Structures are given as C-alpha cells and as structure tokens.
Short mmCIF file of C-alpha atoms and ligand atoms in Angstrom, two decimals:
data_model
loop_
_atom_site.label_atom_id
_atom_site.label_comp_id
_atom_site.label_asym_id
_atom_site.label_seq_id
_atom_site.Cartn_x
_atom_site.Cartn_y
_atom_site.Cartn_z
CA MET A 15 120.21 124.44 187.11
CA LYS A 16 121.22 122.77 190.49
CA ASP A 17 123.95 120.43 189.65
CA PRO A 18 125.58 121.05 186.23
CA ALA A 19 127.49 117.83 186.49
CA ARG A 20 124.18 116.15 185.92
CA HIS A 21 123.37 118.08 182.73
CA PRO A 22 126.13 117.34 180.27
CA LEU A 23 126.32 119.03 176.88
CA VAL A 24 126.72 116.80 174.00
CA VAL A 25 127.87 118.41 170.84
CA GLY A 26 126.97 116.31 167.82
CA SER A 27 124.17 114.16 166.72
CA GLY A 28 125.88 111.29 164.75
CA ILE A 29 126.20 107.66 166.21
CA ALA A 30 128.61 108.97 169.01
CA GLY A 31 126.62 111.86 170.12
CA LEU A 32 123.15 110.29 169.92
CA TYR A 33 124.56 107.07 171.62
CA VAL A 34 126.26 108.93 174.41
CA ALA A 35 123.15 110.91 175.05
CA LEU A 36 120.88 107.84 175.07
CA ARG A 37 123.27 106.06 177.57
CA LEU A 38 123.35 109.19 179.83
CA ARG A 39 119.75 109.30 179.98
CA GLU A 40 119.57 105.50 180.82
CA LEU A 41 121.97 106.17 183.60
CA GLY A 42 119.70 108.86 185.08
CA LEU A 43 121.58 111.88 183.76
CA ARG A 44 120.00 114.84 181.81
CA PRO A 45 122.07 115.56 178.72
CA THR A 46 121.58 118.22 176.00
CA VAL A 47 122.42 117.52 172.59
CA VAL A 48 123.14 120.33 169.99
CA THR A 49 123.88 119.90 166.61
CA LYS A 50 124.71 122.55 163.84
CA ALA A 51 122.51 121.47 161.05
CA ARG A 52 119.30 119.35 161.22
CA LEU A 53 119.51 116.39 163.93
CA GLU A 54 119.50 113.69 161.10
CA GLU A 55 122.56 115.31 159.33
CA SER A 56 125.84 113.46 160.10
CA ASN A 57 128.37 111.45 158.54
CA THR A 58 126.91 108.25 160.36
CA ARG A 59 124.01 108.71 157.93
CA TYR A 60 126.10 108.08 154.99
CA ALA A 61 127.90 105.05 156.21
CA GLN A 62 127.23 102.23 153.80
CA GLY A 63 129.45 99.34 154.60
CA GLY A 64 128.53 98.68 158.29
CA ILE A 65 129.91 98.02 161.42
CA ALA A 66 132.33 95.44 162.36
CA ALA A 67 131.95 92.89 165.25
CA ALA A 68 133.23 89.28 165.97
CA ILE A 69 130.06 87.65 166.04
CA GLY A 70 130.38 85.08 163.40
CA PRO A 71 130.85 81.15 164.18
CA ASP A 72 134.16 81.09 162.70
CA ASP A 73 135.30 84.42 163.99
CA SER A 74 136.90 85.52 167.41
CA ARG A 75 137.48 89.00 169.15
CA SER A 76 141.14 87.98 168.87
CA LEU A 77 140.96 87.84 165.09
CA HIS A 78 139.14 91.21 165.12
CA PHE A 79 141.63 92.71 167.36
CA GLU A 80 144.82 91.40 165.17
CA ASP A 81 143.14 92.70 161.98
CA THR A 82 142.76 96.15 163.58
CA VAL A 83 146.33 96.33 164.72
CA ARG A 84 147.63 94.87 161.40
CA ALA A 85 145.76 97.66 159.37
CA GLY A 86 146.95 100.33 161.80
CA ASP A 87 150.76 99.85 160.74
CA GLY A 88 152.63 99.82 163.85
CA LEU A 89 150.83 102.80 165.71
CA VAL A 90 147.57 101.21 166.97
CA ASP A 91 147.21 101.61 170.75
CA ARG A 92 146.75 97.93 171.86
CA SER A 93 144.77 98.53 174.91
CA ALA A 94 142.27 100.64 172.74
CA ALA A 95 142.33 97.99 170.18
CA ARG A 96 141.43 95.52 172.78
CA VAL A 97 138.50 97.32 174.25
CA LEU A 98 137.14 98.10 170.75
CA THR A 99 136.97 94.46 169.76
CA TRP A 100 136.23 92.93 173.02
CA ASP A 101 132.99 95.26 173.57
CA ALA A 102 132.00 95.11 170.10
CA PRO A 103 129.54 92.09 170.44
CA ALA A 104 127.81 93.83 173.47
CA ARG A 105 127.58 97.16 171.74
CA ILE A 106 125.71 95.26 168.88
CA ALA A 107 123.50 93.79 171.48
CA ASP A 108 122.55 97.04 172.57
CA LEU A 109 121.81 98.45 169.06
CA VAL A 110 119.52 95.20 168.76
CA ARG A 111 118.00 96.12 171.71
CA LEU A 112 117.26 99.65 170.84
CA GLY A 113 115.68 98.38 167.38
CA VAL A 114 118.31 98.58 164.76
CA PRO A 115 117.08 96.22 162.00
CA PHE A 116 120.25 94.36 160.95
CA ASP A 117 119.72 92.34 157.85
CA THR A 118 119.66 88.58 158.48
CA GLU A 119 120.25 85.35 156.51
CA GLU A 120 118.93 82.06 157.52
CA GLY A 121 117.86 83.58 160.71
CA ARG A 122 121.21 84.88 161.72
CA ILE A 123 122.53 88.32 161.39
CA ALA A 124 124.30 88.50 157.95
CA LEU A 125 127.92 89.10 157.75
CA GLY A 126 129.89 90.64 154.92
CA ARG A 127 133.34 90.98 153.96
CA GLU A 128 135.63 94.17 153.68
CA ALA A 129 139.18 95.01 152.87
CA ALA A 130 141.90 93.82 155.42
CA HIS A 131 139.38 91.70 157.58
CA SER A 132 140.28 88.21 157.73
CA ARG A 133 136.49 87.02 158.35
CA ALA A 134 133.14 88.14 157.28
CA ARG A 135 132.22 90.47 160.02
CA ILE A 136 130.41 93.42 158.77
CA LEU A 137 126.90 93.73 159.84
CA HIS A 138 124.68 95.74 157.62
CA ALA A 139 121.07 97.05 157.77
CA GLY A 140 118.96 98.16 154.58
CA GLY A 141 121.91 96.49 152.68
CA ASP A 142 124.02 99.36 152.18
CA ALA A 143 122.01 101.87 154.37
CA THR A 144 123.74 100.83 157.68
CA GLY A 145 124.42 104.21 158.87
CA LEU A 146 120.97 105.58 157.82
CA SER A 147 119.47 102.80 159.84
CA ILE A 148 121.23 103.18 162.80
CA GLU A 149 121.00 106.81 162.85
CA GLU A 150 117.20 106.62 162.50
CA THR A 151 116.88 104.12 165.22
CA LEU A 152 119.02 106.31 167.69
CA ARG A 153 117.48 109.51 166.94
CA HIS A 154 113.90 108.00 167.48
CA ARG A 155 114.94 106.66 170.65
CA ALA A 156 116.54 109.69 171.77
CA LEU A 157 113.18 111.73 170.90
CA ASP A 158 111.22 108.77 172.70
CA ALA A 159 113.54 109.43 175.82
CA GLY A 160 112.74 113.08 175.81
CA ILE A 161 116.51 114.28 175.40
CA ASP A 162 116.53 117.82 174.72
CA LEU A 163 117.80 117.71 171.20
CA LEU A 164 118.62 121.49 169.73
CA GLU A 165 119.23 121.98 166.02
CA ARG A 166 121.13 124.86 164.35
CA ARG A 167 123.33 125.51 167.44
CA VAL A 168 126.79 125.90 166.68
CA LEU A 169 129.61 125.28 169.36
CA ARG A 170 131.84 128.62 169.12
CA SER A 171 134.37 128.34 171.92
CA LEU A 172 135.26 126.15 175.00
CA ALA A 173 136.72 127.50 178.20
CA PRO A 174 138.28 125.15 180.88
CA ALA A 175 137.02 125.89 184.13
CA GLY A 176 138.87 123.20 186.25
CA ARG A 177 136.72 120.98 188.39
CA ASP A 178 133.50 122.50 187.33
CA GLY A 179 133.91 121.40 183.83
CA VAL A 180 133.93 123.45 180.61
CA GLY A 181 132.23 126.50 179.71
CA ALA A 182 130.92 126.41 176.16
CA THR A 183 129.64 129.27 173.85
CA LEU A 184 126.80 128.54 171.45
CA ALA A 185 125.22 130.41 168.56
CA THR A 186 123.22 129.77 165.66
CA PRO A 187 124.91 128.93 162.21
CA GLU A 188 124.70 132.65 161.16
CA GLY A 189 126.76 133.67 164.46
CA ARG A 190 123.51 135.28 166.21
CA GLY A 191 121.77 134.22 169.73
CA ILE A 192 125.12 133.94 171.30
CA GLU A 193 124.66 131.69 174.35
CA ILE A 194 127.29 131.27 177.07
CA LEU A 195 126.89 127.97 179.21
CA ASP A 196 127.72 127.64 182.87
CA PRO A 197 130.67 124.94 183.15
CA ARG A 198 129.73 121.60 183.03
CA PRO A 199 131.05 118.34 181.42
CA VAL A 200 130.99 118.66 177.58
CA VAL A 201 131.24 115.69 175.29
CA LEU A 202 132.51 116.60 171.91
CA ALA A 203 130.96 114.23 169.19
CA THR A 204 131.31 116.46 166.44
CA GLY A 205 132.79 113.94 163.81
CA GLY A 206 135.38 114.70 161.15
CA ALA A 207 137.02 116.92 158.79
CA GLY A 208 136.53 115.32 155.35
CA ALA A 209 134.52 118.00 153.97
CA LEU A 210 137.49 120.23 154.26
CA TYR A 211 139.18 118.45 151.26
CA ARG A 212 137.94 119.14 147.80
CA GLN A 213 137.05 115.52 146.96
CA SER A 214 135.38 113.94 149.94
CA SER A 215 132.79 111.38 150.68
CA ASN A 216 131.67 113.49 153.87
CA PRO A 217 128.56 115.68 154.06
CA SER A 218 129.36 119.42 153.87
CA ILE A 219 129.12 119.86 157.56
CA ALA A 220 132.19 117.62 158.32
CA THR A 221 134.43 120.48 158.87
CA GLY A 222 136.39 119.66 161.69
CA GLU A 223 135.68 122.69 163.97
CA GLY A 224 135.43 120.62 167.11
CA VAL A 225 139.17 119.94 166.93
CA ALA A 226 139.80 123.62 166.26
CA ILE A 227 137.94 124.67 169.14
CA ALA A 228 139.31 122.18 171.50
CA PHE A 229 142.73 123.04 170.23
CA ARG A 230 142.37 126.66 171.00
CA ALA A 231 140.88 125.92 174.56
CA GLY A 232 144.32 123.98 175.05
CA ALA A 233 143.26 120.43 174.64
CA LEU A 234 145.83 117.94 173.21
CA LEU A 235 145.33 116.93 169.93
CA SER A 236 147.04 113.50 168.43
CA ASP A 237 147.43 111.78 164.92
CA MET A 238 146.19 114.73 162.95
CA GLU A 239 148.41 113.71 159.90
CA PHE A 240 146.43 110.63 159.40
CA ILE A 241 143.42 111.44 157.03
CA GLN A 242 142.04 108.05 155.47
CA PHE A 243 141.43 108.11 151.81
CA HIS A 244 138.40 105.91 150.63
CA PRO A 245 139.69 104.27 147.18
CA THR A 246 136.20 104.17 145.56
CA ALA A 247 133.82 107.05 145.21
CA PHE A 248 131.73 107.69 142.15
CA TYR A 249 133.78 109.94 139.65
CA ARG A 250 131.59 112.20 137.10
CA GLU A 251 132.35 115.66 136.41
CA GLY A 252 129.65 117.80 138.26
CA ALA A 253 128.19 114.56 139.93
CA PRO A 254 128.36 114.03 143.85
CA ARG A 255 131.20 112.09 144.80
CA PHE A 256 128.85 109.25 146.11
CA LEU A 257 130.67 106.51 148.12
CA ILE A 258 130.80 103.07 146.33
CA SER A 259 131.11 100.93 149.13
CA GLU A 260 134.07 98.81 150.02
CA ALA A 261 131.83 95.69 150.50
CA LEU A 262 131.32 95.58 146.80
CA ARG A 263 134.77 94.55 146.60
CA GLY A 264 134.09 92.04 149.67
CA GLU A 265 131.56 90.65 147.32
CA GLY A 266 134.12 90.29 144.28
CA ALA A 267 133.90 93.65 142.36
CA VAL A 268 137.38 94.02 140.97
CA LEU A 269 139.35 97.34 139.92
CA ARG A 270 140.45 97.83 136.35
CA ASN A 271 142.42 100.50 134.76
CA ASP A 272 141.37 102.52 131.49
CA ALA A 273 142.88 99.40 129.30
CA GLY A 274 140.69 96.85 131.29
CA ASP A 275 143.49 95.34 133.35
CA ARG A 276 143.36 94.39 137.12
CA PHE A 277 146.27 96.63 138.50
CA LEU A 278 146.14 95.57 142.08
CA VAL A 279 147.00 91.92 141.58
CA ALA A 280 150.38 92.94 140.88
CA GLU A 281 150.50 95.40 143.85
CA HIS A 282 149.35 93.41 147.02
CA LYS A 283 148.81 89.72 147.76
CA ASP A 284 145.11 90.63 148.93
CA ALA A 285 144.46 92.75 145.35
CA GLU A 286 141.23 94.49 145.73
CA LEU A 287 140.86 93.47 149.36
CA ALA A 288 144.34 95.10 150.47
CA PRO A 289 144.31 97.84 153.15
CA ARG A 290 142.45 100.98 152.01
CA ASP A 291 145.74 103.11 151.98
CA VAL A 292 147.57 100.68 149.52
CA VAL A 293 144.30 100.60 147.04
CA ALA A 294 143.77 104.35 147.31
CA ARG A 295 147.46 104.95 146.37
CA ALA A 296 147.66 102.39 143.63
CA ILE A 297 144.52 104.09 141.99
CA GLU A 298 146.12 107.51 142.30
CA ARG A 299 149.14 106.15 140.62
CA GLU A 300 147.15 104.71 137.69
CA ILE A 301 145.20 107.95 137.43
CA THR A 302 148.55 109.88 137.14
CA ARG A 303 150.13 107.42 134.95
CA GLY A 304 146.99 106.91 132.54
CA GLY A 305 146.17 110.63 132.33
CA HIS A 306 142.65 109.38 132.91
CA PRO A 307 140.56 111.04 135.86
CA ASN A 308 139.30 107.70 137.23
CA VAL A 309 139.52 103.86 137.15
CA TYR A 310 136.68 101.49 136.97
CA LEU A 311 135.11 99.17 139.48
CA ASP A 312 133.76 96.18 137.85
CA ALA A 313 130.90 94.50 139.82
CA THR A 314 129.68 92.41 136.72
CA GLU A 315 130.49 88.96 138.28
CA ILE A 316 128.40 89.55 141.39
CA PRO A 317 124.90 87.94 140.50
CA ARG A 318 122.28 90.70 139.52
CA ASP A 319 119.95 89.77 142.02
CA ARG A 320 122.44 89.64 144.88
CA LEU A 321 123.87 92.90 143.67
CA TYR A 322 120.69 94.80 143.71
CA ALA A 323 119.56 93.24 147.14
CA ARG A 324 122.71 93.97 149.08
CA PHE A 325 123.69 97.28 147.59
CA PRO A 326 120.11 98.96 146.90
CA SER A 327 121.32 102.53 147.48
CA VAL A 328 124.41 102.38 145.44
CA CYS A 329 122.33 100.60 142.69
CA ARG A 330 119.81 103.27 142.80
CA PHE A 331 122.41 106.10 142.61
CA LEU A 332 124.30 104.64 139.68
CA LEU A 333 120.98 104.05 137.59
CA ALA A 334 120.08 107.65 138.03
CA TYR A 335 123.33 108.30 136.22
CA GLY A 336 122.44 105.84 133.35
CA LEU A 337 124.52 102.81 134.83
CA ASP A 338 123.52 99.45 135.74
CA PRO A 339 126.31 97.99 137.78
CA SER A 340 125.33 94.34 136.67
CA ARG A 341 126.43 95.34 133.19
CA ASP A 342 128.36 98.59 133.26
CA ARG A 343 131.83 99.37 134.93
CA ILE A 344 131.46 101.93 137.72
CA PRO A 345 134.06 104.91 137.10
CA VAL A 346 135.54 105.57 140.37
CA ALA A 347 138.40 107.72 142.05
CA PRO A 348 139.56 108.15 145.65
CA VAL A 349 138.28 110.78 148.18
CA ALA A 350 139.05 112.06 151.69
CA HIS A 351 136.85 110.08 154.06
CA TYR A 352 137.96 109.81 157.82
CA MET A 353 139.94 111.93 160.28
CA ILE A 354 141.93 109.14 162.14
CA GLY A 355 143.36 111.83 164.63
CA GLY A 356 141.63 114.56 166.60
CA VAL A 357 141.37 115.32 170.32
CA ALA A 358 143.78 113.05 172.08
CA THR A 359 141.42 110.84 174.86
CA ASP A 360 142.25 108.05 177.06
CA LEU A 361 140.03 104.82 177.05
CA GLU A 362 137.18 106.77 179.25
CA GLY A 363 137.25 109.58 176.59
CA ARG A 364 138.49 111.97 178.90
CA SER A 365 140.58 114.61 176.96
CA SER A 366 143.68 116.62 178.57
CA LEU A 367 141.16 119.17 179.67
CA ARG A 368 139.05 118.32 182.95
CA GLY A 369 135.50 118.09 182.08
CA LEU A 370 136.05 117.48 178.17
CA TYR A 371 135.49 114.38 176.64
CA ALA A 372 135.47 113.12 173.18
CA ALA A 373 134.15 110.14 171.44
CA GLY A 374 133.76 109.00 167.69
CA GLU A 375 135.71 110.47 164.65
CA VAL A 376 136.53 113.69 166.48
CA ALA A 377 138.57 111.73 169.34
CA ALA A 378 141.89 110.22 168.91
CA THR A 379 142.16 106.92 171.15
CA GLY A 380 145.09 105.58 169.00
CA VAL A 381 142.58 102.64 168.29
CA HIS A 382 143.05 103.13 164.45
CA GLY A 383 146.95 103.59 164.25
CA ALA A 384 147.88 105.02 161.01
CA ASN A 385 145.21 103.41 159.10
CA ARG A 386 141.59 102.46 160.15
CA LEU A 387 140.21 99.13 159.43
CA ALA A 388 137.12 99.40 157.39
CA SER A 389 133.82 99.29 159.61
CA ASN A 390 135.41 100.11 162.57
CA SER A 391 134.20 103.68 162.95
CA LEU A 392 130.60 103.21 163.57
CA LEU A 393 131.83 100.83 166.25
CA GLU A 394 134.33 103.15 167.99
CA GLY A 395 131.39 105.80 168.45
CA LEU A 396 129.36 103.05 170.36
CA VAL A 397 132.25 101.37 172.39
CA PHE A 398 133.82 104.66 173.53
CA GLY A 399 130.49 106.43 173.62
CA GLU A 400 129.59 103.82 176.44
CA ARG A 401 132.55 104.51 178.25
CA VAL A 402 132.23 108.23 178.20
CA ALA A 403 128.71 107.95 179.58
CA ARG A 404 129.82 105.62 182.59
CA GLN A 405 132.72 108.00 183.30
CA LEU A 406 130.59 110.83 183.41
CA LEU A 407 128.32 109.00 185.59
CA HIS A 408 131.10 108.59 188.06
CA PRO A 409 133.90 110.97 186.95
CA ALA A 410 137.53 110.36 187.95
CA PRO A 411 140.64 112.21 186.79
CA GLY A 412 142.53 110.88 184.16
CA GLY A 413 143.54 111.74 180.36
CA PRO A 414 145.63 110.74 177.51
CA ALA A 415 149.30 109.36 177.59
CA ALA A 416 151.83 112.15 176.89
CA PRO A 417 152.60 111.61 173.02
CA GLY A 418 155.90 110.62 171.61
CA ARG A 419 156.51 113.66 169.87
CA LEU A 420 154.74 116.85 171.07
CA ILE A 421 154.45 120.20 168.92
CA GLU A 422 153.50 123.29 170.61
CA VAL A 423 152.13 126.22 168.33
CA PRO A 424 150.29 129.49 168.63
CA PRO A 425 146.59 129.02 168.53
CA GLY A 426 145.69 131.60 165.95
CA ARG A 427 144.20 134.38 167.71
CA GLY A 428 141.43 135.04 165.33
CA SER A 429 142.03 138.88 165.53
CA GLY A 430 143.23 139.73 162.18
CA ARG A 431 141.09 140.84 159.18
CA PRO A 432 137.61 139.81 158.28
CA GLU A 433 136.90 136.27 157.13
CA GLU A 434 135.88 135.92 153.47
CA PRO A 435 133.76 132.92 153.14
CA ASP A 436 135.46 131.81 149.53
CA SER A 437 138.36 131.30 151.35
CA VAL A 438 137.20 127.95 152.54
CA ASP A 439 137.43 126.98 148.90
CA GLU A 440 141.26 127.70 149.25
CA VAL A 441 141.61 125.39 151.91
CA ARG A 442 139.73 122.86 150.35
CA HIS A 443 141.83 122.98 147.12
CA ARG A 444 145.08 123.04 149.05
CA LEU A 445 144.17 120.29 151.37
CA TRP A 446 143.51 117.90 148.21
CA GLU A 447 146.35 119.01 146.28
CA GLU A 448 149.08 119.52 148.60
CA VAL A 449 148.02 117.52 151.98
CA GLY A 450 146.29 114.87 150.05
CA ILE A 451 146.91 111.15 149.05
CA VAL A 452 150.73 111.77 148.21
CA ARG A 453 152.61 114.53 150.05
CA THR A 454 155.96 116.09 149.68
CA ALA A 455 157.57 118.73 152.21
CA ASP A 456 157.41 121.47 149.76
CA GLY A 457 153.64 121.26 149.19
CA LEU A 458 152.99 120.59 152.94
CA ARG A 459 154.94 123.95 153.60
CA SER A 460 153.24 126.02 151.25
CA ALA A 461 149.83 124.75 152.48
CA LEU A 462 150.85 125.35 156.06
CA GLU A 463 151.81 128.79 155.19
CA ALA A 464 148.41 129.48 153.50
CA PHE A 465 146.33 127.98 156.33
CA GLU A 466 148.24 130.03 158.78
CA ARG A 467 147.47 133.48 156.83
CA LEU A 468 143.84 132.46 156.62
CA GLY A 469 143.44 131.30 160.06
CA ASP A 470 143.99 134.63 161.54
CA SER A 471 140.81 136.08 160.33
CA VAL A 472 137.68 136.94 162.17
CA GLU A 473 133.82 136.50 161.28
CA PRO A 474 132.85 140.08 160.10
CA ALA A 475 130.05 141.80 161.75
CA ARG A 476 130.63 140.01 165.08
CA LYS A 477 131.83 142.21 168.09
CA GLU A 478 132.84 139.22 170.05
CA ALA A 479 135.51 138.57 167.60
CA LEU A 480 135.27 134.89 167.95
CA PRO A 481 136.70 132.77 165.07
CA GLY A 482 134.48 131.83 162.45
CA PRO A 483 134.09 129.11 159.93
CA VAL A 484 136.98 130.41 157.61
CA ALA A 485 139.21 130.40 160.95
CA ASN A 486 138.30 127.08 162.02
CA ALA A 487 138.75 125.23 158.66
CA ALA A 488 142.11 126.77 158.19
CA LEU A 489 143.20 126.22 161.95
CA THR A 490 141.94 122.31 161.65
CA ALA A 491 143.93 122.22 158.16
CA SER A 492 147.14 123.84 159.41
CA LEU A 493 147.23 120.98 162.16
CA ILE A 494 146.86 118.35 159.64
CA ALA A 495 149.52 119.81 157.52
CA ARG A 496 151.91 120.74 160.30
CA ALA A 497 151.87 116.86 161.72
CA ALA A 498 152.27 115.66 158.39
CA LEU A 499 155.27 117.98 157.68
CA ALA A 500 156.69 116.77 161.11
CA ARG A 501 156.18 113.02 160.17
CA THR A 502 159.29 112.40 157.83
CA GLU A 503 158.32 108.96 156.67
CA SER A 504 155.54 106.99 155.16
CA ARG A 505 153.20 105.00 157.35
CA GLY A 506 149.50 103.78 156.71
CA ALA A 507 147.45 106.54 155.33
CA HIS A 508 150.09 109.06 155.63
CA TYR A 509 152.44 108.94 152.36
CA ARG A 510 155.18 111.15 151.52
CA SER A 511 156.95 110.82 148.09
CA ASP A 512 160.12 112.42 149.63
CA TRP A 513 160.29 109.77 152.55
CA PRO A 514 158.49 106.98 150.98
CA ARG A 515 159.28 104.08 153.58
CA PRO A 516 158.45 103.82 157.43
CA ARG A 517 161.19 104.68 159.77
CA PRO A 518 161.42 102.70 163.33
CA ALA A 519 162.04 106.21 164.74
CA TRP A 520 158.56 107.24 163.97
CA GLN A 521 156.85 104.46 165.68
CA ARG A 522 155.19 107.14 167.73
CA HIS A 523 152.44 109.32 167.85
CA ILE A 524 152.76 113.09 167.22
CA GLY A 525 150.38 115.30 169.63
CA ILE A 526 149.68 119.02 168.95
CA ARG A 527 148.91 121.54 171.57
CA SER A 528 148.44 125.38 171.68
CA LEU A 529 151.21 127.35 173.59
CA PRO A 530 149.97 127.96 176.92
CA SER A 531 151.02 131.49 176.83
CA GLU A 532 148.98 132.41 173.71
CA ARG A 533 145.75 130.83 174.61
CA PRO A 534 142.81 133.41 174.63
CA PRO A 535 142.01 134.19 178.43
CA ARG A 536 139.51 132.12 180.01
C1 SIN B 621 132.38 101.66 152.87
O1 SIN B 621 131.30 101.17 152.89
O2 SIN B 621 133.24 101.09 152.23
C2 SIN B 621 132.97 102.59 154.12
C3 SIN B 621 133.19 101.80 155.37
C4 SIN B 621 134.04 102.44 156.26
O3 SIN B 621 134.53 103.62 156.00
O4 SIN B 621 134.33 101.90 157.45
#
C-alpha cells in the first residue's frame, strides 16, 4: 500500500461507520470497513423513534440547541451542541440525496414529537423503522461505491504509531486469522455497551470493546458514568426487551401503574414527556414500591389507524405476544439503552492519540452532557462522521480538551487466569444491579472489585495473550463503575441515592486514562 493515510480503517458498520466510509469514498479516499458480525447488524438497525433536525416551519436550530443543552443537565459542551444542531438539516439533506425514504405528510417530511423536545422535529422512515431504513440505504450505497466491507473481523488491539497513525490487530470472532495492519488512520465507530447490562434494548454485539481497546492503547475516555436508560421496553418474562418507542408517548400514550394511575403527572410538569432519566427513575420507583415487575404504557387513546400506520413494527411485535395496543395496555420497564460517554474527541472526531478518531456512540464529544436528548444519536453519527471524514482528508493536529477531573488507572494487563465465557453473565448482572438506574457507593465498590478481578483474564488457547471478550467487557464495565463512584452527586442519567442532588462542584467532565507506565508495549 503506497500511502496508508489514504486507506483508513473504519471499525463498525452502524450509521457512523457507514456514513464516514461513504463520505471518505466521495472525497477520494479508499476506506476499509470491518465489522464484527454481519454488515447489517448494529444498534442503528433497531432505532425506532427517528432522527432529530430543526426543519419544521415553527422550529429553529436555536430551539433544537436549547433543548439539547437543557436535557444534558449542565454538562453539555455548547460548541458540540451548536455543531450538532446547526449541521443537522444539511446532514438530513445528505440522507435524502443518498435515498433514505423519510415518511411524508401532505408532501413534506413528516415530523414527530419526543420527550424534552419543544417542537415536533423527529424525522422517521417506515413509521418506526427509521434506523433500519437508514442502515439499509447506507449499506446499499456503500456496496454500490465498491467500498471494502469485511464482516466477522473483530478489532483486538490498537497501537499508536505517532504521525503514521495507529496500528490495529484484527481477528475473527473466534480469535483466529490474526492480522496486524500497518499504521494508518483508524476511525472507531464501534457503538455502545448497552448489551453489557442484563436488561438492555441493544443487540448482543453492543459490548463496548471499542472503549476497552482504545483505553488500553492510552486514549483518554470521558463521561463513562453516564449510561442512559430507556424508560419503556416491553416487559414479559422470557420475551425480548423490545423497545416501545418514546414516540408513542409523543403521540399521546401515557404511563400507568398497576392500579391504573398516571404516576408521572405528579412527578414532572411535562409528565410522560419529561426527560428520559426522570421517566426511567419514576418507573423504577413505581416498580420497587408496588412490587410489580413492570408498569403499563397505555396507547389506547391514539386512533387505531394512526397507531398502526405510525408504529407498524411495535404493533407487529405486540400482536405476536397477543396484545393489541389499540385496546390493551403494554407492560413496560426500563432498560440500558445508550452509552453517553466513550472515547474523548474534539469536534473533528480526533481522540487524544494521533491518528485515532471516533464517531457515533463510541465517541464522547460532550454533546449529550449528562443526558442525551431523544433522537440526537443517529444525528450525532452523521454530523460528527462528516467532520471526521473531512479531517481525514486534510489531517491536522488536535484532540479533546483536558477533563475537569482526570482519573488514571492501570489498564488491566490481560495476563492472568484464563477467561471463562460465563463471566460475562456476572458483568451483566452486576452492571444492572449495582451500576444501574439507582446507584450507591457500596454497590459501585463491590461491582468495581468484581470487574477488576475478571478484567485480568486472557482468552484461553491464544498464545498472543490478547485480552478477549470477557476482559474487554469487564474493563468497560469497570470504567463505568469507577467514574460513577467518583461522581458523588446525581445529574442526568447518573443517579446516586447516597448523593441524590446535583452539586455545583461536579459541573465538569470526568476523564479516565490508563497509567502511561503500565500500558502494553507498542
Ligand atoms: C425511541 O424510539 O424511543 C428511541 C429514540 C432514541 O433513543 O433516541
């Protein structure tokens, strides 16, 4: 390869990875996309609600900006929010150009309402199949453009190489076919870590190893304590935790407890359209108080035709479980949904390591603060993906700002006992129980100890002794727990019953980095 700088590696095939790759190709570079499962499998595919942009006649980018800042509970990076909301209409125009069939009403793109948005500004496609529709369109365009798209290739490690970029090791999911790539620009678009929680809306591949691998290589992480819980996933013993989109509440569905009462009216002036963390915690309280494992979403006031036309996937799913949402209340409970923190980047997606970029859910630009506004996540993948692509065309030095508080910890050497795959169940259980919607110092400490013990394991039968899936899961989980333990307050998605209020001294981001002296040799 003559010039590795023109052959970037993009890791991940959700909205951020595919969009970055397409834009790189359009700008004349030759990216390769690797993805650990099948190309179409990513969190993007499951996004129902839609994508936010101020394109309505009564809306403005300033209003979208203000809503984003308000939802973020004092921690939003205002310049990132400005970029997100200002660039949104142009990125939507790109999606239309690429062929995304957004739903229309009377000849215009239809706009829905979601919690904490002051205007109807959520674009959707196929009713509630927005993510699927975007993913399919981008995947087809990437195939049309002849981009190298490699399935079942897992990123195993990263090694910074200064000006030349970053070296990457790839393998199959089974740990075979190890491939060591020459240093080049690497774009992490590996998504979030929701599947590390026992109750999650995410597909099983969302295990956060992008964060673990970047951390071991020395990249600065930020905001790891902020995991967003979605208030309403379908609840039935043994059934998948299928997301019941917030957009149903935007259309008028209400939440009721076991006794049939609307408990959110007394909780917040916006009731069911209050910020997500408020709704999730109120449901959790109701569940704990009533001893019933779920509450109910009541969509029976939405006209039947509208309900079925606007939410075909949700209705299909519920019918398969014998529920007709136009007549029956839907049993729901909160789930882990979105990783707000991740690899710290600046507004061009540059991490603290030269040549390593991040975009989408794995990146932490500060744009979501302590609590992401609904439907800003697909948008983030596009807006910051575009900026990463442009940066790769004309690279310049840069990187994230120093965090308000920096924690330095040993990276976990992956040199201990062999991994036991069942240990991931312990990670998932402890994250949900001890690093979940309501946290305490005792629970966080006990979880952190367990994650550190598991994080030192290595994949058996692998002489390279690279940390495997258990070590990565445990490391990511330990970083979430460690940041949550450090943040002695409650803010946005992070709630501690021992520190139940926000504290002005904590209006700052927590960065985490591995101790330089303990990083694996390059
Ligand atoms: C939803 O449809 O409720 C999810 C939207 C989001 O997470 O932004």
